[in-house]
Coordinates of C-alpha atoms in Angstrom, one line a residue:
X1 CA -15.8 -29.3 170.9
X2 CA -16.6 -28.4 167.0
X3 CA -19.0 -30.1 165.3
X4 CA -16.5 -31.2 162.2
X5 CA -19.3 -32.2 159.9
X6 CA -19.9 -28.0 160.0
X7 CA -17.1 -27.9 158.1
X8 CA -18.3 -30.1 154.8
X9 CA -20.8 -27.0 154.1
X10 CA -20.5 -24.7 151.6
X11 CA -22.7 -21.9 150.7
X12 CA -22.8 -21.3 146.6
X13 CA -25.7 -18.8 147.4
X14 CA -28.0 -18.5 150.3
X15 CA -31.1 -16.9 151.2
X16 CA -34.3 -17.3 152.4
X17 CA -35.9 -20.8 150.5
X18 CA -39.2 -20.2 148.8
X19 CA -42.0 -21.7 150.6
X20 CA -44.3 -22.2 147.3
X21 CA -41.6 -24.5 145.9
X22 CA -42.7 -27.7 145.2
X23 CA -39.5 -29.9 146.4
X24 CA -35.5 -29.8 147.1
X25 CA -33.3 -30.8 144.7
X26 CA -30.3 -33.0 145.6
X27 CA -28.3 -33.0 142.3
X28 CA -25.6 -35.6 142.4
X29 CA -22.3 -34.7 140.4
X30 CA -19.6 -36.6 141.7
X31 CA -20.5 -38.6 144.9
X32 CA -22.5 -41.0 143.2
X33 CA -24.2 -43.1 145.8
X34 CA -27.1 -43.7 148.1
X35 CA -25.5 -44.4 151.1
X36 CA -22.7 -42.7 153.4
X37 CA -23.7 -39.0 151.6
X38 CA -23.6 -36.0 153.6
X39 CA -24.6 -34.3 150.3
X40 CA -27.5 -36.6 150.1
X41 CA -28.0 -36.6 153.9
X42 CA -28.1 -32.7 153.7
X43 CA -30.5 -32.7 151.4
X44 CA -33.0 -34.9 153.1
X45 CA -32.4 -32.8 156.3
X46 CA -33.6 -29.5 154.1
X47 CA -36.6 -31.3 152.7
X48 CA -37.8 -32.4 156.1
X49 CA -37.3 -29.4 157.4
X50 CA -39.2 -27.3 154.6
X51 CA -42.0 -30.1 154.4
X52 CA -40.9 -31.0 150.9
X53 CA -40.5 -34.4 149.0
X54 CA -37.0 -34.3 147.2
X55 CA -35.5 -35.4 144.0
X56 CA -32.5 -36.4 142.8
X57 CA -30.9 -35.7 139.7
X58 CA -28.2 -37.0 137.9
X59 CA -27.3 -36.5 134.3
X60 CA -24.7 -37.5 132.1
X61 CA -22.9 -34.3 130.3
X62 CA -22.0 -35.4 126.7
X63 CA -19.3 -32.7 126.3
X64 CA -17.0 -32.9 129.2
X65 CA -13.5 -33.2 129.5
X66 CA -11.8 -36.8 128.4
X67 CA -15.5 -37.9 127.3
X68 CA -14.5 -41.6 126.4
X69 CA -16.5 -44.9 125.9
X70 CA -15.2 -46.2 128.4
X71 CA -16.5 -43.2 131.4
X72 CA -19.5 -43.2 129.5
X73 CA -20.1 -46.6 130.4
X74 CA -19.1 -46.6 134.0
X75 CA -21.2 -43.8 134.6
X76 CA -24.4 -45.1 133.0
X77 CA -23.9 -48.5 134.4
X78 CA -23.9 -47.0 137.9
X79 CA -27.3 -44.4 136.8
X80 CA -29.1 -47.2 135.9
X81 CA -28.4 -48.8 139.0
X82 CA -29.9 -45.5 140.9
X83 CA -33.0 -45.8 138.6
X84 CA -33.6 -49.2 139.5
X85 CA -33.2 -48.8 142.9
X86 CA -35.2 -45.8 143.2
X87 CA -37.8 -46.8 140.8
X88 CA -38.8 -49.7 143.1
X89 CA -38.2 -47.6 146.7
X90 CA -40.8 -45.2 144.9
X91 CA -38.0 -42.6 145.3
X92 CA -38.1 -38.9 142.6
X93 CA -35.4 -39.8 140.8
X94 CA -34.5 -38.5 137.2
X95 CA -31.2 -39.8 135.1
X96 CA -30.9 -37.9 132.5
X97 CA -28.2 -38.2 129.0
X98 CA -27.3 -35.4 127.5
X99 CA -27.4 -36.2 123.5
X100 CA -26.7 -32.2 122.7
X101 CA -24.4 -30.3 124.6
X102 CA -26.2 -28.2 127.4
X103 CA -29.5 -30.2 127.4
X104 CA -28.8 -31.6 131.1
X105 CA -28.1 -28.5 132.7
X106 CA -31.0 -26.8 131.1
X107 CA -33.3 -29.6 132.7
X108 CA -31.5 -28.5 135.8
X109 CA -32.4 -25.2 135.7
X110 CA -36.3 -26.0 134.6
X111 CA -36.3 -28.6 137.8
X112 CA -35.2 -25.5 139.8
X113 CA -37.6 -23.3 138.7
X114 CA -39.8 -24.5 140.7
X115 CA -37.8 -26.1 143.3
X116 CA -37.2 -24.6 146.7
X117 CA -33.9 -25.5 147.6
X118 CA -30.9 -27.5 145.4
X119 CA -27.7 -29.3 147.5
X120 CA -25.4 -30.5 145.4
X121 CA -21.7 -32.1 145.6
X122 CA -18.6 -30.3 146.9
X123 CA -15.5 -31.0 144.8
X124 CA -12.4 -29.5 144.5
X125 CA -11.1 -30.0 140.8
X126 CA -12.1 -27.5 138.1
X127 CA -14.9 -29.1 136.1
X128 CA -17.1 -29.6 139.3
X129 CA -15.8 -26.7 141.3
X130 CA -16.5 -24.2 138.2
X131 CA -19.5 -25.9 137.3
X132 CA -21.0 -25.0 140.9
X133 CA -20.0 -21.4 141.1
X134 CA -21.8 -20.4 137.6
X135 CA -24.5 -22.4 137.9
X136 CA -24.9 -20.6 141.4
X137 CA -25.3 -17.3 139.1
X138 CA -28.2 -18.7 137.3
X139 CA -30.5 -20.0 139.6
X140 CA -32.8 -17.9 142.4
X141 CA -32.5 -20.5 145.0
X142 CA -30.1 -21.5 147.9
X143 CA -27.4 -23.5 146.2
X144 CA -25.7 -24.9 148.9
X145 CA -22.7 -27.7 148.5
X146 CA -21.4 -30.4 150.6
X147 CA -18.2 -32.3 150.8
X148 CA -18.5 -35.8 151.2
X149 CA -15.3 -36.6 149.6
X150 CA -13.5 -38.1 152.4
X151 CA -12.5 -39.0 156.5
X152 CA -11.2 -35.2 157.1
X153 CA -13.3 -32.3 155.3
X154 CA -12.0 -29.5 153.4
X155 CA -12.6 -27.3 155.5
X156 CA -10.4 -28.5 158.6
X157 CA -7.2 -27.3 156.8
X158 CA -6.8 -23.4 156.5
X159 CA -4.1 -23.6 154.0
X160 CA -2.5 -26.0 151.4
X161 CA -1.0 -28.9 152.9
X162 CA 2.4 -28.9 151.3
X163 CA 3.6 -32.9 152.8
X164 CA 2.1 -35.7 153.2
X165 CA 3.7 -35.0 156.9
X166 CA 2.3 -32.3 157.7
X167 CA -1.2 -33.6 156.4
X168 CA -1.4 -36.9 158.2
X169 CA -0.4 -34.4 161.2
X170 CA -4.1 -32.6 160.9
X171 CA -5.2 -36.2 160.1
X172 CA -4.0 -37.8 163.2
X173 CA -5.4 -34.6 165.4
X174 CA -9.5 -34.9 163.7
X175 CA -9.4 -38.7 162.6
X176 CA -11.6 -39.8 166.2
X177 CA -13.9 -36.9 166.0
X178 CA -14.7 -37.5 161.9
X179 CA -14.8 -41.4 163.1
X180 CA -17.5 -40.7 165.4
X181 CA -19.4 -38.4 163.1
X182 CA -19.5 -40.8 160.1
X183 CA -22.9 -40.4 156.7
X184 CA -25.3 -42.1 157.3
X185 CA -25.8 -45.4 156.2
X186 CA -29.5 -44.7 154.1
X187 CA -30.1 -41.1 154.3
X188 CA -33.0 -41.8 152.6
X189 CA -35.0 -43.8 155.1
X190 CA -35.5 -40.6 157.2
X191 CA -36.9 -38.6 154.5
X192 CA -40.9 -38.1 155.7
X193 CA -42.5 -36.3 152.7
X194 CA -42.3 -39.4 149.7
X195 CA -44.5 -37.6 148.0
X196 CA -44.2 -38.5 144.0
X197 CA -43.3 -36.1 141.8
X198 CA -45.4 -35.8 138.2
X199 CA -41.7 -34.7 136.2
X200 CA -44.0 -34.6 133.3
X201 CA -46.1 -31.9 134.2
X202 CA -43.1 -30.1 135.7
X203 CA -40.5 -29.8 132.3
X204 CA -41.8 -28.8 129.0
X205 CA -42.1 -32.3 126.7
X206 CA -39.1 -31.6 124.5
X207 CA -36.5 -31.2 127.7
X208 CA -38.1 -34.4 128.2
X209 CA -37.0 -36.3 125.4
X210 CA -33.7 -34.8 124.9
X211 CA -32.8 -37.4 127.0
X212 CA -32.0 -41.1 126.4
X213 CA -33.1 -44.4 127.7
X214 CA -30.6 -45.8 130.5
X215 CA -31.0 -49.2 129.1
X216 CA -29.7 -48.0 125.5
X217 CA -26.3 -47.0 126.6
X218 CA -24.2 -49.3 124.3
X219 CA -26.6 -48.4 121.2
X220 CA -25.8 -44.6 121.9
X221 CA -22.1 -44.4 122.9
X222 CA -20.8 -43.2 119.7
X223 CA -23.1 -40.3 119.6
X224 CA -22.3 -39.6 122.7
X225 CA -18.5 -39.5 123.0
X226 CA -15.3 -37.5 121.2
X227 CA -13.0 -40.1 122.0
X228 CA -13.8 -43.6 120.8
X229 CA -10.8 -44.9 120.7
X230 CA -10.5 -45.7 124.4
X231 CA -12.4 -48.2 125.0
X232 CA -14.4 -49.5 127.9
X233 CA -12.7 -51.8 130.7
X234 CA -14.3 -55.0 132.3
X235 CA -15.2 -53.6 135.3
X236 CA -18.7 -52.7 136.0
X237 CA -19.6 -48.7 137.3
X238 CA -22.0 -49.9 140.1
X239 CA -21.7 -49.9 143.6
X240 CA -22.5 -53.2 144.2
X241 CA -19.2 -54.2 141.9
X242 CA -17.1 -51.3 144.0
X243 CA -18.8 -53.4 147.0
X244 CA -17.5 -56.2 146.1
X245 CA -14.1 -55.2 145.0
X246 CA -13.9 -54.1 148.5
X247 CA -14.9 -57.1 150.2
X248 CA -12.3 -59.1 147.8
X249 CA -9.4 -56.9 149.0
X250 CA -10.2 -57.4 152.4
X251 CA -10.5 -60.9 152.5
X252 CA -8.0 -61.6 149.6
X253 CA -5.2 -59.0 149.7
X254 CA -4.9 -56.8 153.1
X255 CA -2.6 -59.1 154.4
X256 CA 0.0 -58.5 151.6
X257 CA -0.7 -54.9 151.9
X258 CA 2.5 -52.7 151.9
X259 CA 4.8 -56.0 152.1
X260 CA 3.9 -57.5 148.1
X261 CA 2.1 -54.1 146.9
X262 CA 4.3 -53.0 144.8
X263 CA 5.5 -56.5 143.2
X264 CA 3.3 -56.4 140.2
X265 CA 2.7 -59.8 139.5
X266 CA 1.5 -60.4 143.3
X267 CA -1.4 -58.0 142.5
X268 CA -2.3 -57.1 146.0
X269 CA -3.3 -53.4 144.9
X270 CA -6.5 -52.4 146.5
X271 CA -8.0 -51.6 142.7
X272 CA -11.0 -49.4 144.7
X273 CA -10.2 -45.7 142.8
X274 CA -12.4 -46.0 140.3
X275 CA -15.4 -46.3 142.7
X276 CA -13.6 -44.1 145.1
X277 CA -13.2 -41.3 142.0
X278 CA -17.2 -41.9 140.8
X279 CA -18.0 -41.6 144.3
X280 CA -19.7 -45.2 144.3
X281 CA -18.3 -46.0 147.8
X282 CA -17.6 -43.8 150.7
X283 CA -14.1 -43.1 151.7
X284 CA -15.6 -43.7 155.7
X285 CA -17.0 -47.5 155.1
X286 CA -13.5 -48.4 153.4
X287 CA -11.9 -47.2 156.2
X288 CA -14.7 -48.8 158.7
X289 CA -14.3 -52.2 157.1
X290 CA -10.6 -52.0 157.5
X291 CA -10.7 -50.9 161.1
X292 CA -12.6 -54.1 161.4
X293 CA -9.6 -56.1 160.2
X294 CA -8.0 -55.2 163.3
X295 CA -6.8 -57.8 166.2
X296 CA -9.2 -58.9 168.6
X297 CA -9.7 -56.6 171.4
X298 CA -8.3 -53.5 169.3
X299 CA -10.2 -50.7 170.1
X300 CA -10.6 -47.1 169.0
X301 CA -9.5 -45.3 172.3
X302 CA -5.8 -46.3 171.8
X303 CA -5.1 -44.4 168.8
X304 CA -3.5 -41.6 169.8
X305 CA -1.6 -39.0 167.6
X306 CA 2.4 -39.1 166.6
X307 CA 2.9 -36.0 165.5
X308 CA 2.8 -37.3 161.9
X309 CA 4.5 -40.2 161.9
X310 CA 3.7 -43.1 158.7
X311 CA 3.2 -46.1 161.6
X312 CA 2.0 -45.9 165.1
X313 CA -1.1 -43.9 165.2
X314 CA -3.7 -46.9 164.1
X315 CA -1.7 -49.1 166.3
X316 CA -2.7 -52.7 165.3
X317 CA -1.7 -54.9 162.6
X318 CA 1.3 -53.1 160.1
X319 CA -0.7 -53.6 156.7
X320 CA -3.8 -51.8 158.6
X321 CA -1.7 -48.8 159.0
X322 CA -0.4 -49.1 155.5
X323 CA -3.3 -49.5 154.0
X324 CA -5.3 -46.9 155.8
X325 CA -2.3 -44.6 155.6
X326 CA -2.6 -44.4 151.5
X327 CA -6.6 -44.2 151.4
X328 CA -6.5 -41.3 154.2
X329 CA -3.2 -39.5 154.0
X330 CA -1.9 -40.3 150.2
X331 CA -5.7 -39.7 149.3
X332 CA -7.0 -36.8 151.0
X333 CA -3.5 -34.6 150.6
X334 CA -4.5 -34.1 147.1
X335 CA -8.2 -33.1 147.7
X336 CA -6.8 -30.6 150.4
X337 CA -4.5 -29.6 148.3
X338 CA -6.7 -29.0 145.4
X339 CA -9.5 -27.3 147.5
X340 CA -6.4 -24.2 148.5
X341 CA -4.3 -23.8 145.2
X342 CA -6.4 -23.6 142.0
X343 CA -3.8 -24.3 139.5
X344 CA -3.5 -27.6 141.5
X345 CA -2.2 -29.4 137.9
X346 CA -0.3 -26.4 136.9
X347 CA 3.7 -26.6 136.8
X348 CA 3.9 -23.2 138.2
X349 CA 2.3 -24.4 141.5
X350 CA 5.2 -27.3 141.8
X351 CA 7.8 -26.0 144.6
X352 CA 10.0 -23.4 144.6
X353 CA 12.9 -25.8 145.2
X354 CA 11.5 -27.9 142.1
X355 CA 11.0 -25.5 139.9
X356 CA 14.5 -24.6 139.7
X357 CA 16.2 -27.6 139.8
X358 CA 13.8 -28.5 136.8
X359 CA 14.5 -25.5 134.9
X360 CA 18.0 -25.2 135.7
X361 CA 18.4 -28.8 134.1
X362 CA 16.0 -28.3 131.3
X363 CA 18.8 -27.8 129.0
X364 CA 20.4 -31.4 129.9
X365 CA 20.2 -33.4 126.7
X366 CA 18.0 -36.4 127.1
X367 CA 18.8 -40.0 125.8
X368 CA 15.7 -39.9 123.8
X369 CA 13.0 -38.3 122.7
X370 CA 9.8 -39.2 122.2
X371 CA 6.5 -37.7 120.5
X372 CA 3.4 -37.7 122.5
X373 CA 1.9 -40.1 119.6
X374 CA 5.0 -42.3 120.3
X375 CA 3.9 -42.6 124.1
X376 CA 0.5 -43.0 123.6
X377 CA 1.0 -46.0 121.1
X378 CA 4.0 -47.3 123.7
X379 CA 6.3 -47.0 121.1
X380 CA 9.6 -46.5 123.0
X381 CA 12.9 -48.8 123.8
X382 CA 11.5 -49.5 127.2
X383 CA 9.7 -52.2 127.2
X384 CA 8.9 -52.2 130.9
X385 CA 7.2 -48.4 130.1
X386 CA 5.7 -50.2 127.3
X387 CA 4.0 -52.7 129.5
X388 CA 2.8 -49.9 131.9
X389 CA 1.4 -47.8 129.3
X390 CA -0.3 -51.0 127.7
X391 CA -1.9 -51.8 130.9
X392 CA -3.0 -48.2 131.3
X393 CA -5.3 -48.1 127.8
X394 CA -6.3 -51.7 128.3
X395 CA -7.1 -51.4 131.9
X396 CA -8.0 -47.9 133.0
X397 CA -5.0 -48.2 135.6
X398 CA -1.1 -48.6 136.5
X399 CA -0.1 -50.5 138.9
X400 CA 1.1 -48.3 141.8
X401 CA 4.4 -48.5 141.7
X402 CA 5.1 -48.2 138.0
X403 CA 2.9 -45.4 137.5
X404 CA 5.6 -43.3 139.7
X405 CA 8.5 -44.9 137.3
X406 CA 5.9 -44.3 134.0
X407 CA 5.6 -41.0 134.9
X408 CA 9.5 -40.5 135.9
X409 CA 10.6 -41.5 132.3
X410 CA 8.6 -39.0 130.6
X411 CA 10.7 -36.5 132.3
X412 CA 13.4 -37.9 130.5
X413 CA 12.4 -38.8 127.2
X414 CA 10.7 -35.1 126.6
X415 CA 12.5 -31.6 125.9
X416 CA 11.0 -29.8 129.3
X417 CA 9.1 -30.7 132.6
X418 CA 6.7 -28.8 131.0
X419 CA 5.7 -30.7 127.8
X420 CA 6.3 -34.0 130.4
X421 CA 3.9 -33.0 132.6
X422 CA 1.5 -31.6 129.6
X423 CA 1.8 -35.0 128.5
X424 CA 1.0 -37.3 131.5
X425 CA -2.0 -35.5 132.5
X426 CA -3.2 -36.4 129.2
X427 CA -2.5 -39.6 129.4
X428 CA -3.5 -40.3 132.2
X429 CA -6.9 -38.3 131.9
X430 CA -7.7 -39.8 128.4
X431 CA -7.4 -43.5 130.2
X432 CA -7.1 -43.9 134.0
X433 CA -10.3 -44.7 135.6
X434 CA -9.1 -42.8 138.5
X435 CA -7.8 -39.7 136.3
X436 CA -9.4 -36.4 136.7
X437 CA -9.0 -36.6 140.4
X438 CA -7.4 -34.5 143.1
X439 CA -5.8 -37.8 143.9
X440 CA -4.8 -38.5 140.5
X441 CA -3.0 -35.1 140.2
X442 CA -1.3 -35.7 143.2
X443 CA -0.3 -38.7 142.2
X444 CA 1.3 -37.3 138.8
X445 CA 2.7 -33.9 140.5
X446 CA 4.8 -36.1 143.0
X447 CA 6.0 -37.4 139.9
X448 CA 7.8 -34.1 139.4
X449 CA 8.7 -33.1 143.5
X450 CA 5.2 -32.3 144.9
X451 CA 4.9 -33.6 148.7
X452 CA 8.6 -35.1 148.3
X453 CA 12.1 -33.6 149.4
X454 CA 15.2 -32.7 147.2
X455 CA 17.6 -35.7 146.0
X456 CA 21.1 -35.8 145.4
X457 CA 21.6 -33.8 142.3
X458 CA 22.0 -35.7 138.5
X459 CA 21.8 -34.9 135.4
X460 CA 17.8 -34.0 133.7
X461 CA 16.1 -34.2 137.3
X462 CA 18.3 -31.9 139.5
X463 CA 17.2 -32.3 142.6
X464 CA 14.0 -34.3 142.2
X465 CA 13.5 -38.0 143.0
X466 CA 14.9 -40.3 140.0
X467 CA 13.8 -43.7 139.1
X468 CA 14.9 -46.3 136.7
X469 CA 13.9 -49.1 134.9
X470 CA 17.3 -51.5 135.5
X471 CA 16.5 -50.5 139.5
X472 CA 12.7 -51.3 139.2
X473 CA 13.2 -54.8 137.6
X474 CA 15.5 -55.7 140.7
X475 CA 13.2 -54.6 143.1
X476 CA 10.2 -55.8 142.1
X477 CA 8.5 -58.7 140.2
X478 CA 7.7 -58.5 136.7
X479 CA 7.7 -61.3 134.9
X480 CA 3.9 -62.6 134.3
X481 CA 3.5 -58.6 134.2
X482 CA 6.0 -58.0 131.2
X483 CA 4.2 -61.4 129.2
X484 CA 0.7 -60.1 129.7
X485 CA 1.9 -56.5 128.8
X486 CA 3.8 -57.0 126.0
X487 CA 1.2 -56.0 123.2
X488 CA -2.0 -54.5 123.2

């Protein structure tokens, strides 16, 4: 049988490492934590093997797409955790914030000059994924990436999974073997060469102090951001808050799950993307921890595969299988997705079948129109959009079930798919905690036919799936939702 973690491994550029380099770099982009990291855990492996202590290195890019208050602080919250972690395991660590554009990958480039060997994170979505192939270009080392992003790697599928169907399918057939072939738990505890690092001696002094104190992130964050009108949620970017999140579900909510989830004044949403997106917890110990939820005697030999079926394969407890089936399938469709089709958010890679229903409606005259202004501001007749978009800039999130119905409207209030889907993505980029994500693209290309089949034809949405706000307010319930919601 294949060894599936072979398959998280990808080569940026490889050759021989140099033996007079001092140490291996891990360079953490995305998958943001110390435990459960194949990147991390590939890294040590390299270091061991070449005799070499290693460092990681994180840093803060001042000019990136979306740059808000609000993942400014997230991000630094969850750095200065790493510091003060590593600081006191005697670890080579170095956070760095940019304060000019450029400053962080130029101390990247001095580390590796004389570095031996740099492993960074695997990630299929454009900033990361284009970031890794030119910095490949620059650097006379083996640059090789890992995907730690999830239960099945990217590599398993050979093409673009274009259903959730036939996704969970490939799912159902590797889950056991990826199971049984988890991170692990502290990479770092079998690192042998903690030899510290004297970074001082290694970068030129003005690299150096380029960068800013962790501790002085709310002093600096309006130098450091374009947007600062979005501002920062409650929630805290460390993985011990991710942590606990997760434990709070489990305990709290699980039992609700798929049965109140999409009532949302039950609030028995899960809540875990933002970690999940800033790679602060592993994919693998949500889905352990929830495994764990099972019956007594449940055991992992009676899963078997159904040929793609929604229930059945986790056998067990219903809101098990629900639960698991939107963190693996739901989850993981868009990373697989993503990793095959580069235009991923583009609405010329929507279906065939959608495109043509779209356009072919795209003339329908709409019962409104609104400006993207209008829509940011939630400045429409709706006030049950209003309350969704509210809770978006207040909270970094929609609840799950409005966000489909959110995103649905603009359809209809705009003059073309186009300009609607042009719209959400900024939206939800500019606020959601989550956006940004191969998961959060899914989620807003669904919107618009991705992963879903054709409807009875109507007016504006052809063929794709139409949702109303009458029909939402019957189905679910909204009223403590609509009174918290109703201003900003």
């Amino acid at each position: 049988m294949y060894n599936i973690n072979s398959y998280r491994k990808f080569i940026q550029k490889d050759h021989k490492p140099d033996s007079s380099g001092e140490y291996v770099i891990y360079w953490m982009q995305i998958n943001c934590r110390l435990s459960y990291n194949f990147a991390l855990e590939y890294a040590v492996h390299w270091a061991n093997k070449l005799g070499k202590p290693l460092l990681i290195y994180e840093y803060l890019q001042c000019d990136y797409p979306w740059a808000t208050q609000r993942f400014h602080k997230f991000m630094m919250e969850g750095m200065t955790e790493h510091h003060e972690i590593l600081t006191k395991a005697e670890c080579n660590y170095y956070g760095f914030l940019e304060d000019h554009p450029g400053t962080g990958k130029r101390v990247l480039k001095g580390l590796c000059d004389k570095a031996c060997f740099i492993v960074s994170d695997e990630y299929p979505v454009h900033q990361i994924r284009n970031r890794n192939v030119e910095f490949a270009e620059e650097v006379n080392i083996p640059f090789h990436t890992v995907d730690s992003n999830g239960m099945i790697p990217l590599g398993v599928t050979e093409k673009a999974p274009y259903s959730a169907y036939l996704f969970r399918k490939i799912m159902q057939k590797n889950f056991i073997e990826a199971y049984l072939n988890p991170p692990l738990e502290y990479p770092l505890e079998n690192l042998k060469n903690i030899s510290k690092l004297q970074l001082s001696k290694i970068l030129s002094i003005n690299l150096l102090t380029a960068g800013v104190s962790l501790n002085q992130y709310s002093e600096i964050a309006d130098r450091l951001t374009f947007n600062n009108n979005v501002k920062p949620v409650e929630i805290k970017g460390t993985r011990q808050s991710g942590l606990k999140r997760l434990d709070s579900f489990l305990q709290s909510d699980l039992l609700h799950y798929g049965i109140e989830t999409n009532h949302p004044d039950k609030e028995h949403t899960s809540r875990l993307s933002p970690w999940l997106h800033f790679g602060k917890i592993s994919e693998f110990e949500i889905v352990k921890k929830t495994l764990d939820q099972q019956p007594p005697g449940w055991d992992l030999q009676i899963i078997k595969p159904v040929n793609g079926k929604r229930e059945g394969f986790f056998q067990g407890y219903k809101y098990v299988e629900s639960f698991l089936d939107q963190v693996i399938t739901w989850r993981e469709v868009g990373f697989h997705f993503s990793h095959h089709v580069s235009n991923y958010d583009a609405y010329e890679s929507l279906p065939d079948w959608v495109l043509q229903t779209l356009e072919k409606h795209a003339v329908d005259e709409r019962p409104q129109y609104y400006s993207f202004d209008e829509l940011n501001k939630a400045q429409t007749a709706d006030p049950l959009w209003n309350a969704a978009q509210r809770e978006l800039v207040r909270e970094g999130r929609i609840n799950n079930y409005l966000r489909m119905l959110w995103g649905k409207k603009v359809i209809e209030w705009t003059s073309h798919p186009r300009t609607a889907l042009s719209y959400l993505i900024q939206l939800n980029d500019q606020y959601a905690m989550d956006g940004r994500d191969p998961n959060s693209y899914c989620g807003i290309m669904w919107i618009f036919g991705r992963f879903d089949r054709p409807w009875p034809e109507r007016p504006i949405f052809g063929k794709v799936r139409y949702m109303s706000s009458s029909n939402t307010r019957k189905k679910v319930q909204l009223r403590q939702y609509l009174k918290k919601y109703a201003s900003f």
